[in-house]
Coordinates of C-alpha atoms in Angstrom, one line a residue:
M30 CA -76.7 172.3 133.3
F31 CA -76.8 171.4 137.0
S32 CA -77.2 174.9 138.3
G33 CA -79.7 173.8 140.9
L34 CA -77.1 171.5 142.5
R35 CA -74.4 174.2 143.0
G36 CA -73.6 176.1 146.1
S37 CA -74.1 175.3 149.8
S38 CA -77.7 174.0 149.4
F39 CA -76.3 170.7 148.0
S40 CA -73.5 170.2 150.5
P41 CA -74.4 167.6 153.1
L42 CA -72.6 169.6 155.8
S43 CA -74.5 172.8 155.3
G44 CA -77.9 171.6 156.4
A45 CA -79.2 170.7 152.9
R46 CA -82.9 170.1 152.7
M47 CA -83.9 166.4 153.0
V48 CA -86.1 164.9 150.3
P49 CA -89.2 163.3 151.9
P50 CA -89.4 159.6 151.6
V51 CA -91.3 158.2 148.6
A52 CA -94.4 156.1 149.3
V53 CA -93.7 152.6 148.1
S54 CA -96.5 150.1 147.4
P55 CA -96.8 147.3 150.0
L56 CA -96.7 144.8 147.1
I57 CA -93.3 146.1 146.0
K58 CA -92.0 146.1 149.6
T59 CA -93.2 142.5 150.1
A60 CA -91.6 141.5 146.8
R61 CA -88.3 143.1 147.7
W62 CA -88.2 141.5 151.2
S63 CA -89.2 138.2 149.7
A64 CA -86.4 138.4 147.1
L65 CA -83.9 139.3 149.8
F66 CA -85.0 136.4 152.1
L67 CA -85.0 133.9 149.2
G68 CA -81.5 135.1 148.2
V69 CA -80.2 134.5 151.7
L70 CA -81.8 131.0 151.8
Y71 CA -80.4 130.2 148.4
G72 CA -76.9 131.4 149.4
K73 CA -77.0 129.3 152.6
Q74 CA -78.1 126.2 150.8
R75 CA -75.5 126.7 148.1
F76 CA -72.8 127.2 150.7
E77 CA -73.8 124.0 152.5
Y78 CA -73.7 122.1 149.1
L79 CA -70.3 123.4 148.1
K80 CA -68.5 123.2 151.5
P81 CA -67.9 119.4 151.5
I82 CA -66.7 119.6 147.9
A83 CA -64.2 122.3 148.8
E84 CA -63.0 120.4 151.8
E85 CA -62.5 117.3 149.6
E86 CA -60.5 119.3 147.1
K87 CA -58.4 120.8 149.8
R88 CA -57.7 117.4 151.2
I89 CA -56.6 116.1 147.8
E90 CA -54.4 119.2 147.2
E91 CA -52.7 118.6 150.6
T92 CA -52.1 114.9 149.7
E93 CA -50.7 115.9 146.3
K94 CA -48.5 118.6 147.8
K95 CA -47.0 116.0 150.3
L96 CA -46.3 113.6 147.4
R97 CA -44.7 116.4 145.3
E98 CA -42.5 117.5 148.3
E99 CA -41.5 113.8 148.8
Q100 CA -40.6 113.4 145.2
E101 CA -38.6 116.7 145.2
R102 CA -36.7 115.5 148.3
I103 CA -35.9 112.2 146.7
Y104 CA -34.8 113.9 143.5
K105 CA -32.6 116.3 145.5
Q106 CA -31.0 113.3 147.4
L107 CA -30.4 111.5 144.1
S108 CA -28.9 114.5 142.5
E109 CA -26.6 115.1 145.5
G110 CA -25.6 111.4 145.4
N111 CA -24.8 111.6 141.7
T112 CA -22.6 114.7 142.2
D113 CA -20.8 113.0 145.1
T114 CA -19.9 110.0 143.0
I115 CA -18.7 112.1 140.1
L116 CA -16.4 114.1 142.3
K117 CA -14.8 111.1 144.0

Protein backbone atom coordinates (compact mmCIF):
# COMPACT_ATOMS: atom_id res chain seq x y z
CA MET A 1 0.00 0.00 0.00
CA PHE A 2 2.71 2.51 1.01
CA SER A 3 5.54 0.86 -0.85
CA GLY A 4 6.90 4.23 -2.00
CA LEU A 5 7.39 5.29 1.63
CA ARG A 6 9.47 2.28 2.66
CA GLY A 7 13.20 2.06 2.96
CA SER A 8 15.88 4.62 3.57
CA SER A 9 14.43 7.21 1.15
CA PHE A 10 11.74 8.16 3.71
CA SER A 11 13.97 8.30 6.79
CA PRO A 12 14.75 11.86 7.86
CA LEU A 13 18.28 10.85 8.84
CA SER A 14 19.26 9.32 5.51
CA GLY A 15 19.11 12.50 3.43
CA ALA A 16 15.56 12.14 2.14
CA ARG A 17 14.57 14.31 -0.75
CA MET A 18 12.84 17.50 0.32
CA VAL A 19 9.54 18.44 -1.26
CA PRO A 20 9.66 21.89 -2.83
CA PRO A 21 7.47 24.51 -1.14
CA VAL A 22 4.01 25.00 -2.56
CA ALA A 23 3.16 28.41 -3.99
CA VAL A 24 0.37 29.88 -1.87
CA SER A 25 -1.81 32.71 -3.08
CA PRO A 26 -1.04 36.10 -1.51
CA LEU A 27 -4.74 36.39 -0.67
CA ILE A 28 -4.59 33.15 1.34
CA LYS A 29 -1.38 34.24 3.07
CA THR A 30 -2.96 37.58 3.99
CA ALA A 31 -6.09 35.84 5.27
CA ARG A 32 -4.04 33.44 7.42
CA TRP A 33 -1.90 36.20 8.93
CA SER A 34 -4.97 38.36 9.51
CA ALA A 35 -6.75 35.51 11.28
CA LEU A 36 -3.69 34.89 13.44
CA PHE A 37 -3.37 38.58 14.31
CA LEU A 38 -7.09 38.92 15.09
CA GLY A 39 -6.93 35.81 17.26
CA VAL A 40 -4.04 37.25 19.26
CA LEU A 41 -5.90 40.54 19.72
CA TYR A 42 -9.09 38.72 20.76
CA GLY A 43 -7.16 36.59 23.25
CA LYS A 44 -5.49 39.64 24.78
CA GLN A 45 -8.81 41.48 25.05
CA ARG A 46 -10.56 38.44 26.55
CA PHE A 47 -7.76 37.96 29.08
CA GLU A 48 -7.96 41.60 30.16
CA TYR A 49 -11.74 41.24 30.54
CA LEU A 50 -11.56 38.04 32.61
CA LYS A 51 -8.56 38.94 34.79
CA PRO A 52 -10.41 41.27 37.23
CA ILE A 53 -13.26 38.77 37.52
CA ALA A 54 -10.80 36.00 38.41
CA GLU A 55 -9.05 38.23 40.95
CA GLU A 56 -12.39 39.02 42.61
CA GLU A 57 -13.31 35.33 42.75
CA LYS A 58 -9.92 34.52 44.25
CA ARG A 59 -10.36 37.23 46.89
CA ILE A 60 -13.83 35.88 47.78
CA GLU A 61 -12.47 32.32 48.02
CA GLU A 62 -9.69 33.47 50.37
CA THR A 63 -12.23 35.27 52.58
CA GLU A 64 -14.49 32.21 52.67
CA LYS A 65 -11.52 29.99 53.46
CA LYS A 66 -10.55 32.19 56.41
CA LEU A 67 -14.13 32.10 57.71
CA ARG A 68 -14.30 28.32 57.29
CA GLU A 69 -10.98 27.85 59.12
CA GLU A 70 -12.20 30.11 61.95
CA GLN A 71 -15.44 28.11 62.24
CA GLU A 72 -13.48 24.84 62.31
CA ARG A 73 -11.19 26.24 65.02
CA ILE A 74 -14.19 27.33 67.11
CA TYR A 75 -15.90 23.98 66.59
CA LYS A 76 -12.72 22.17 67.64
CA GLN A 77 -12.41 24.32 70.78
CA LEU A 78 -16.05 23.71 71.67
CA SER A 79 -15.74 19.98 71.15
CA GLU A 80 -12.57 19.89 73.27
CA GLY A 81 -14.36 21.91 75.93
CA ASN A 82 -17.32 19.51 75.89
CA THR A 83 -15.08 16.46 76.28
CA ASP A 84 -13.25 18.10 79.20
CA THR A 85 -16.49 18.73 81.09
CA ILE A 86 -17.71 15.17 80.51
CA LEU A 87 -14.51 13.66 81.83
CA LYS A 88 -14.39 15.79 84.99
